[in-house]
PDB file of C-alpha atoms in Angstrom:
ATOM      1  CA  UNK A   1     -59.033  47.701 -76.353  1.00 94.00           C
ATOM      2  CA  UNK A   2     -57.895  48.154 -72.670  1.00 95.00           C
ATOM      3  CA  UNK A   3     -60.093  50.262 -70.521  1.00 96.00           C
ATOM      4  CA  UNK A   4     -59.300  51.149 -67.070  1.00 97.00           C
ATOM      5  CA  UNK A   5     -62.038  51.672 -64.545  1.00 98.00           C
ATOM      6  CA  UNK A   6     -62.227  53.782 -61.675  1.00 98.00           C
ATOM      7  CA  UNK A   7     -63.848  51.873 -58.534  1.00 98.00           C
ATOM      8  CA  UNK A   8     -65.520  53.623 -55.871  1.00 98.00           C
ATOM      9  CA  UNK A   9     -66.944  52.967 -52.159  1.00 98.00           C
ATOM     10  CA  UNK A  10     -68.389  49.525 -52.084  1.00 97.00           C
ATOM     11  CA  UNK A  11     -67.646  48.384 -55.412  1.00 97.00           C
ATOM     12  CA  UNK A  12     -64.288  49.442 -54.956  1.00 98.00           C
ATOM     13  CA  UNK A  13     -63.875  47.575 -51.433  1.00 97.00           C
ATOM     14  CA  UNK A  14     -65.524  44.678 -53.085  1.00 96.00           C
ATOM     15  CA  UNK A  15     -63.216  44.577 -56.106  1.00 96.00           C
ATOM     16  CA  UNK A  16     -60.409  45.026 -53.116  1.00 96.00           C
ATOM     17  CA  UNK A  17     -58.674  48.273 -55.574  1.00 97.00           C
ATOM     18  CA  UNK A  18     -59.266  51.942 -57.121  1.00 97.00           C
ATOM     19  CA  UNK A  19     -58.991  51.538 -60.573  1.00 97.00           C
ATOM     20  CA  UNK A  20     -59.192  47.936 -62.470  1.00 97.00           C
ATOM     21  CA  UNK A  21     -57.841  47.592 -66.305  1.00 96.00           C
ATOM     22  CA  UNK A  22     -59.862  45.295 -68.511  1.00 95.00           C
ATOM     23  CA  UNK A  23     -59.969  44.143 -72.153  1.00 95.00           C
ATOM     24  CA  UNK A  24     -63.583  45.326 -74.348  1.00 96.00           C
ATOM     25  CA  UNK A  25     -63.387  44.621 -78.207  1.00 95.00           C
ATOM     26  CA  UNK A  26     -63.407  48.047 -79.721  1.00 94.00           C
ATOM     27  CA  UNK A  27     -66.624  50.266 -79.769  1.00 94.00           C
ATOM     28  CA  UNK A  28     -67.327  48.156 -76.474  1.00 96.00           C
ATOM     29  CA  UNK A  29     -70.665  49.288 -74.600  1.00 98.00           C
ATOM     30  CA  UNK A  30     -71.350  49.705 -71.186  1.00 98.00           C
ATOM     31  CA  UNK A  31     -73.223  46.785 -70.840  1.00 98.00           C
ATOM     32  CA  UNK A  32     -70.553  45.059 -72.134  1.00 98.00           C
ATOM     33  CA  UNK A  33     -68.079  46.520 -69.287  1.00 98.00           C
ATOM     34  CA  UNK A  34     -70.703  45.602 -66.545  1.00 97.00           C
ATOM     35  CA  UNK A  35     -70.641  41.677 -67.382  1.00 97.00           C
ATOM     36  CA  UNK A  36     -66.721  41.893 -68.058  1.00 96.00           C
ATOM     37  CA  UNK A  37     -66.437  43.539 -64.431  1.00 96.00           C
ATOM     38  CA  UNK A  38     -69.011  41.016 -62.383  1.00 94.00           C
ATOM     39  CA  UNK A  39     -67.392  37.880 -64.237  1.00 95.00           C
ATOM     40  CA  UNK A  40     -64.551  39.114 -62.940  1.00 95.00           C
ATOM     41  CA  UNK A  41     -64.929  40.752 -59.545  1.00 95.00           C
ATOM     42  CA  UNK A  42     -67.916  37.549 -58.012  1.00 95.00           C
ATOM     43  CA  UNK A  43     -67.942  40.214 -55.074  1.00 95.00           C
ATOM     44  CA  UNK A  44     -69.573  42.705 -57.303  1.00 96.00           C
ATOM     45  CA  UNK A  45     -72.493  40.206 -58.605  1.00 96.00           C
ATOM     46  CA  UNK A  46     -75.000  40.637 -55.787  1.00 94.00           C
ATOM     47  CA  UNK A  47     -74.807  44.859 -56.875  1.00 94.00           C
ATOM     48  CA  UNK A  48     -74.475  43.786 -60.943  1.00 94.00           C
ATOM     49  CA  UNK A  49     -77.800  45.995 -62.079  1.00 94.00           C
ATOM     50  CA  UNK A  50     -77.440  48.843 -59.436  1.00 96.00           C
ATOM     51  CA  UNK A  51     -74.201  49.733 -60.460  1.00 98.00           C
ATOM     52  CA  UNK A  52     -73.691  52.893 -62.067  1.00 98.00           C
ATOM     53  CA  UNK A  53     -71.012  53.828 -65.097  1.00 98.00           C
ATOM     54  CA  UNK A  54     -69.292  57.272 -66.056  1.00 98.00           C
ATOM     55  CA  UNK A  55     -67.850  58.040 -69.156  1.00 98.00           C
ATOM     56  CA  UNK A  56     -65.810  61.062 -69.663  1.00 97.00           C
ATOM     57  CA  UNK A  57     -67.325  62.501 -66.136  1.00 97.00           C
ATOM     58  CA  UNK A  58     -71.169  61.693 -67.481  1.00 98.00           C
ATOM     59  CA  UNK A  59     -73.812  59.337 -65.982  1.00 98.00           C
ATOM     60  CA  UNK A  60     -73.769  56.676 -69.807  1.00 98.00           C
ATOM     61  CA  UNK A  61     -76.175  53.931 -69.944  1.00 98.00           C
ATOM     62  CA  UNK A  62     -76.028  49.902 -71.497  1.00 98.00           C
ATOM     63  CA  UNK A  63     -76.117  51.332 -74.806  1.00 98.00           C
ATOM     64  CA  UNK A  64     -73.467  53.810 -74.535  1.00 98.00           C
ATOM     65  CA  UNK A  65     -70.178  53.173 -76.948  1.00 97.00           C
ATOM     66  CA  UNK A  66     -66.896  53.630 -74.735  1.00 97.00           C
ATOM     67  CA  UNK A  67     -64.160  55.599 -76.416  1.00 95.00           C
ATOM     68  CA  UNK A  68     -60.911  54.659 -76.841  1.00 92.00           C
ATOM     69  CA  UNK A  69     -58.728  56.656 -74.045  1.00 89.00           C
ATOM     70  CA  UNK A  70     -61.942  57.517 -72.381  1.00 90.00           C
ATOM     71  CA  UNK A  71     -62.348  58.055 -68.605  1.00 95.00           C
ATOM     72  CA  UNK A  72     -64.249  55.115 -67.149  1.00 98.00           C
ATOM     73  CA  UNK A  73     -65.855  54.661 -63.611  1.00 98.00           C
ATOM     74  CA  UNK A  74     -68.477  52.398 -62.127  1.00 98.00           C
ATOM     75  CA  UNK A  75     -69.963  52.779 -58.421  1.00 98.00           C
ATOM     76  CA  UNK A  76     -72.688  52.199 -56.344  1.00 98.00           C
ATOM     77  CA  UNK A  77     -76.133  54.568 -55.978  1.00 98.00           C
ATOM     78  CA  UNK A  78     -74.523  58.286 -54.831  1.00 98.00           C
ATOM     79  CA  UNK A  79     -75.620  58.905 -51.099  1.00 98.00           C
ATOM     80  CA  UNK A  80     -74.055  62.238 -50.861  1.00 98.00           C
ATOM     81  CA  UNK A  81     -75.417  65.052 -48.349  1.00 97.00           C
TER      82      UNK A  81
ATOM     83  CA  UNK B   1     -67.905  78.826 -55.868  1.00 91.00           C
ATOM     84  CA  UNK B   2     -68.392  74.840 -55.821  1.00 96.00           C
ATOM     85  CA  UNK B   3     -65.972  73.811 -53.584  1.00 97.00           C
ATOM     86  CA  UNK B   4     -65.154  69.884 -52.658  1.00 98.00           C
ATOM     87  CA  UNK B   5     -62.823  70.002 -49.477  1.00 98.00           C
ATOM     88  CA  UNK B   6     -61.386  67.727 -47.051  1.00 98.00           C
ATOM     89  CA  UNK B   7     -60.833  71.115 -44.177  1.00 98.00           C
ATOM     90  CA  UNK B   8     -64.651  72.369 -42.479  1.00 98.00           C
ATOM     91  CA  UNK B   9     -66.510  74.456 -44.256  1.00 98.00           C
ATOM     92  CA  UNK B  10     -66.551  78.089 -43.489  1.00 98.00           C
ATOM     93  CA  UNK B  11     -70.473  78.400 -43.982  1.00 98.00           C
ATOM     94  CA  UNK B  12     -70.496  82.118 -42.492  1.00 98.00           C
ATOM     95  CA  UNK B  13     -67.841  82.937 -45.191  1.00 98.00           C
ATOM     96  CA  UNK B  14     -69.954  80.999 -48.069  1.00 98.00           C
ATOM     97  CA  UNK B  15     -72.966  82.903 -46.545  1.00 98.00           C
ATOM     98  CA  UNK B  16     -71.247  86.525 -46.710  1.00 98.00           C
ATOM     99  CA  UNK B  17     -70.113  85.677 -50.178  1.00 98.00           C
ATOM    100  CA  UNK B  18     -72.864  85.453 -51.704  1.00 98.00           C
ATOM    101  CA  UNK B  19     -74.732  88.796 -49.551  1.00 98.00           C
ATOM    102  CA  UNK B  20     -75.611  91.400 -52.401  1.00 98.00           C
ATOM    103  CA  UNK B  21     -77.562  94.326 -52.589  1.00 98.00           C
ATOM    104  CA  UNK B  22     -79.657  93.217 -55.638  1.00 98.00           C
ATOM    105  CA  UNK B  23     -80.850  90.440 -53.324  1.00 98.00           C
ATOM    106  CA  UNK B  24     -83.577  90.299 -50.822  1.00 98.00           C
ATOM    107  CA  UNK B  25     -83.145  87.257 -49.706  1.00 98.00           C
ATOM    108  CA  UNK B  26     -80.435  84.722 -48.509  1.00 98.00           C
ATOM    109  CA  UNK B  27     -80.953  80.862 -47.695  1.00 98.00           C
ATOM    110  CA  UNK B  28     -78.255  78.857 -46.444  1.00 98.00           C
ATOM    111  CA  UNK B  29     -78.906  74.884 -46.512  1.00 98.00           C
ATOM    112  CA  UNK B  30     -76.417  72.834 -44.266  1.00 98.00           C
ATOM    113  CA  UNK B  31     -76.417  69.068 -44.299  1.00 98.00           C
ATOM    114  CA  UNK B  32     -74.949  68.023 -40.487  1.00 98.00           C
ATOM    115  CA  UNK B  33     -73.889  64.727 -39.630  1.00 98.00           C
ATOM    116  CA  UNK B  34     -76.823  63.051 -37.312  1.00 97.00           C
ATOM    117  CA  UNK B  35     -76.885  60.652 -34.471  1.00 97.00           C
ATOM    118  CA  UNK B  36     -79.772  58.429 -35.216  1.00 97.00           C
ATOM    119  CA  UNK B  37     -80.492  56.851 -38.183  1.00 95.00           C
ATOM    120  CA  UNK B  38     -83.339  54.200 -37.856  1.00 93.00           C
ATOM    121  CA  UNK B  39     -83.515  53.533 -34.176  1.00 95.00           C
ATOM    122  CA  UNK B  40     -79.259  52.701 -35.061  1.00 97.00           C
ATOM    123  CA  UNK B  41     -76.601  55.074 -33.437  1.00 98.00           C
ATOM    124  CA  UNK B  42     -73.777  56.915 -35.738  1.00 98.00           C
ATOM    125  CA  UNK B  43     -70.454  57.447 -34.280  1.00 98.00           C
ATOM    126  CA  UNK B  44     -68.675  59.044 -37.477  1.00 98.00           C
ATOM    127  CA  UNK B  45     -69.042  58.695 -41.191  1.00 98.00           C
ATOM    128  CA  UNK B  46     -67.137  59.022 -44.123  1.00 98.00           C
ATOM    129  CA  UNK B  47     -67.265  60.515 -47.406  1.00 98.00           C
ATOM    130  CA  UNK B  48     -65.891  59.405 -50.666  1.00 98.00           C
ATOM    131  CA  UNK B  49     -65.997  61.315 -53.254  1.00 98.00           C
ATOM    132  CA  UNK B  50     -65.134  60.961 -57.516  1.00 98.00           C
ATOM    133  CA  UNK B  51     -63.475  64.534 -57.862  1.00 97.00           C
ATOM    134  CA  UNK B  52     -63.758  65.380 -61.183  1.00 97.00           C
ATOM    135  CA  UNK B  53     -67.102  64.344 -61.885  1.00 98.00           C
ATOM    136  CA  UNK B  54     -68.608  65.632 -58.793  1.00 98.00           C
ATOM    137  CA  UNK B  55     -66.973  69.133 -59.153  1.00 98.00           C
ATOM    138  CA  UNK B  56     -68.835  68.680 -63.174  1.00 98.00           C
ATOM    139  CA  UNK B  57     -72.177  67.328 -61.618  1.00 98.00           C
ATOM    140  CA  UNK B  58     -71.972  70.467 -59.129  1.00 98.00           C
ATOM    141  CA  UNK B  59     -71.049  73.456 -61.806  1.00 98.00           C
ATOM    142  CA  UNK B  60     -74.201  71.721 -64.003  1.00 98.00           C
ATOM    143  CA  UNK B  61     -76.757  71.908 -61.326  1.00 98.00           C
ATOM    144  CA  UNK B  62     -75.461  75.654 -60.544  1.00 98.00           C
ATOM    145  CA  UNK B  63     -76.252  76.251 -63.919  1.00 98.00           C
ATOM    146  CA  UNK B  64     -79.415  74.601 -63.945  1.00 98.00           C
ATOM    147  CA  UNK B  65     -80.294  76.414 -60.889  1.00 98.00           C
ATOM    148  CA  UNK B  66     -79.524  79.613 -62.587  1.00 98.00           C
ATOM    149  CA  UNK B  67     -81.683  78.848 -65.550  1.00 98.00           C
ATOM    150  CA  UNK B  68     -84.684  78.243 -63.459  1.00 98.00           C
ATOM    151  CA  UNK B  69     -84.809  80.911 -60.970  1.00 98.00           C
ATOM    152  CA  UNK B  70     -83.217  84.239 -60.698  1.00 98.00           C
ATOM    153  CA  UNK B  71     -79.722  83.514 -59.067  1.00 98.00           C
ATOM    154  CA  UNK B  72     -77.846  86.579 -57.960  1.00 98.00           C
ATOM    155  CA  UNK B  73     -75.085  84.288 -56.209  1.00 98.00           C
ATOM    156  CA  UNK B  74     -74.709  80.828 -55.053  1.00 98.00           C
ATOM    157  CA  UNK B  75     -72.174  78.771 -53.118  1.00 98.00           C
ATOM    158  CA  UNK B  76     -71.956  75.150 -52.967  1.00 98.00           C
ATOM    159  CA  UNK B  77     -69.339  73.041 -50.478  1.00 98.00           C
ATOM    160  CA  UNK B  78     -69.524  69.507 -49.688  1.00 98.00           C
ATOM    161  CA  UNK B  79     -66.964  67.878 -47.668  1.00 98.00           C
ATOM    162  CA  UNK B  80     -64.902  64.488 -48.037  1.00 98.00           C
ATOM    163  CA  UNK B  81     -62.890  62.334 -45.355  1.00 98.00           C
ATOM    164  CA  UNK B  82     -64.140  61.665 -41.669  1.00 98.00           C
ATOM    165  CA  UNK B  83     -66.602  64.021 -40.290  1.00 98.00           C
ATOM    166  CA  UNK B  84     -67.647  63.346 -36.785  1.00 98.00           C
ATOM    167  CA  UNK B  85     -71.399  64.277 -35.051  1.00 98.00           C
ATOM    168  CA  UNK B  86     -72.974  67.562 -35.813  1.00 98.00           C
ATOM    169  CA  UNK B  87     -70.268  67.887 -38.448  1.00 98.00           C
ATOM    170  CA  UNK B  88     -70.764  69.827 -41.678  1.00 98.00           C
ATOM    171  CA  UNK B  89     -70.683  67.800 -44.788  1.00 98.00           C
ATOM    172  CA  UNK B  90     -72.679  70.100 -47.103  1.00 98.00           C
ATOM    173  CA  UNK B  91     -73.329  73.823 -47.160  1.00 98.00           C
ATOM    174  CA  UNK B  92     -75.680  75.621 -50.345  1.00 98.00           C
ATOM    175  CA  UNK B  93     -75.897  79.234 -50.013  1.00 98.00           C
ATOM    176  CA  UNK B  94     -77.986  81.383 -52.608  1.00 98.00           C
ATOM    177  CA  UNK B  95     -79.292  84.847 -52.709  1.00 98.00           C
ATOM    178  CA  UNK B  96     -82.246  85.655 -55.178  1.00 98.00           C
ATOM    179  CA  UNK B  97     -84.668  88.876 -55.306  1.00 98.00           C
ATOM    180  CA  UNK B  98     -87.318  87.487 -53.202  1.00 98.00           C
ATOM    181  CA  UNK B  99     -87.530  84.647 -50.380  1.00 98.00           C
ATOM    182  CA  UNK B 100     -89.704  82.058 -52.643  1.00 98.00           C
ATOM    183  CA  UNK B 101     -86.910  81.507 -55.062  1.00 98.00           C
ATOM    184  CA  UNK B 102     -84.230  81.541 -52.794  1.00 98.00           C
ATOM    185  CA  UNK B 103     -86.020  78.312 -51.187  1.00 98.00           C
ATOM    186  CA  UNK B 104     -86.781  76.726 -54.476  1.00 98.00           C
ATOM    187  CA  UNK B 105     -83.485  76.999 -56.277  1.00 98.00           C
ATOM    188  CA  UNK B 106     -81.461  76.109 -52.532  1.00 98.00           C
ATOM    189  CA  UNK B 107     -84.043  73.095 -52.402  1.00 98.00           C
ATOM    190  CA  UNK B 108     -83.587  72.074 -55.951  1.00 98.00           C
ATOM    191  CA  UNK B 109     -80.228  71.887 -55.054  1.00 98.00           C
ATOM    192  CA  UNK B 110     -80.035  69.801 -52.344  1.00 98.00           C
ATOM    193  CA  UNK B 111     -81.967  67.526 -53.700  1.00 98.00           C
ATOM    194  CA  UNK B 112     -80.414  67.374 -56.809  1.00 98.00           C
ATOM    195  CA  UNK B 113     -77.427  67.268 -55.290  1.00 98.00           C
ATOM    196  CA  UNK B 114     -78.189  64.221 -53.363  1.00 98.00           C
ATOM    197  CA  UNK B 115     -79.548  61.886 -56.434  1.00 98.00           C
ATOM    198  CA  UNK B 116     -76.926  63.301 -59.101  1.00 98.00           C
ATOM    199  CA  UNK B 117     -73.159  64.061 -57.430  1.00 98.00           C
ATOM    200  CA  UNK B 118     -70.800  61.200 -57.040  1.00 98.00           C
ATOM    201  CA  UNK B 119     -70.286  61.178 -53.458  1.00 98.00           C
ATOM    202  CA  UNK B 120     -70.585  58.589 -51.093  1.00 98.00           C
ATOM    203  CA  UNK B 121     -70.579  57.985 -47.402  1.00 98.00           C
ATOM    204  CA  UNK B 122     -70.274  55.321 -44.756  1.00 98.00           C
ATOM    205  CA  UNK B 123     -71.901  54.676 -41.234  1.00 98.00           C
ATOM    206  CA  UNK B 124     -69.481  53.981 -38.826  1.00 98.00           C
ATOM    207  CA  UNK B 125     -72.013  52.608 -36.040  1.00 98.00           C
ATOM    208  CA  UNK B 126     -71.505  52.608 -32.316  1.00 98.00           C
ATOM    209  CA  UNK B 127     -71.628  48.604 -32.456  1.00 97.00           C
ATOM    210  CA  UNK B 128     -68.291  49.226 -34.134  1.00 97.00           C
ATOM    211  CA  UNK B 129     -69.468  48.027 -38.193  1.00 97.00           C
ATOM    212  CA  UNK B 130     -69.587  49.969 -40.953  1.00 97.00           C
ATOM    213  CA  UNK B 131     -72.139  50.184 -43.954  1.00 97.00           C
ATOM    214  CA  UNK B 132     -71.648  51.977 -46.970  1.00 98.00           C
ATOM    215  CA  UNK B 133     -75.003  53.991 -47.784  1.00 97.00           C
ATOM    216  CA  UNK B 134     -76.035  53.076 -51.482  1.00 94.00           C
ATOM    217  CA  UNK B 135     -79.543  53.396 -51.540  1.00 93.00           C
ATOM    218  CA  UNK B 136     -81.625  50.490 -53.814  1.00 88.00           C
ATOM    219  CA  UNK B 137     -79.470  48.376 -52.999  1.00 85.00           C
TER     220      UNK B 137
END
């Protein structure tokens, strides 16, 4: 399945765009996303295990199962304040 | 009210709104753009923001903040864009019965606010580089 991903502050500079579109098998994790996205984006490595995912507006973890149509981000620690 | 904005916020207006009689006691938190950070001088930062989610993460943590301590009204505004020295980029106003909980609940969320909400900034230094603030990292 496609899955776009919403970029923001540094990982989006680093990945040079807002929202990136990439391909997961279906029922695709998290974890899966995060070593799609760093094989991709090499400027997104050095961050690879601080990087934080959303699904559908909630902090989801490695484990979590991405939905098909499902709202996807990944960014940096939050320094709001 | 949660309230993510790009214009300043109108703290004395959050403030009034949230003035009640069944409350005897009002605390208004406001996070202000600072000079210094580290011996390292600030000329301006800016704030990114994820919409959606932060406007979610900020309704939960009003709700939270309502379960825990008796909330007669709160206000939360945090600000995106440029904000220059001694600007405004957060405001938390909440009236409760007494002083103590006023404290804890606008302290809880603060805090809260600061480890949870998807909202970024960036130091624009005086040397003229910029550094996006992502702590652990």
């Amino acid at each position: 399945m496609k899955v776009q991903v919403k970029l923001f502050a540094r990982a989006r500079e680093l990945a040079n765009s807002d929202v990136v579109e990439v391909e997961l098998p279906a029922d695709g994790t998290v974890g899966q996303l995060r070593a799609v996205l760093t094989e991709r984006y090499a400027a997104l490595r050095p961050m690879v295990r601080s990087l934080l995912f959303a699904v559908g507006n909630e902090y989801a973890d490695d484990a979590a199962v991405i939905p098909p149509n499902g709202e996807v981000a990944c960014f940096p620690p939050v320094s709001g304040g | 009210m949660i309230q993510l904005t790009r214009d300043e916020i109108d703290y004395v207006a959050m403030t009034e709104a949230v003035r009640t009689p069944q409350a005897g006691a009002v605390v208004l938190f406001l996070g202000t753009v600072r000079e210094m950070t580290a011996g390292r001088r600030t000329v301006a930062l800016d704030y990114e923001g994820y919409p959606e989610m932060a406007e979610s993460k900020m309704r939960e943590l009003a709700e939270e903040a309502r379960r825990r301590w008796p909330v007669e009204k709160l206000a939360i505004a945090h600000r995106l864009g440029r904000l220059e020295l001694g600007d405004v980029s957060v405001a938390i106003a909440v009236s409760c019965p007494h002083r103590h909980q006023a404290f804890d609940a606008g302290r809880f969320l603060i805090d809260t606010l600061k480890e949870t909400v998807p909202i970024w900034k960036k130091e624009n230094w005086a040397d003229g580089t910029t550094e996006w603030v992502h702590p652990g990292t």
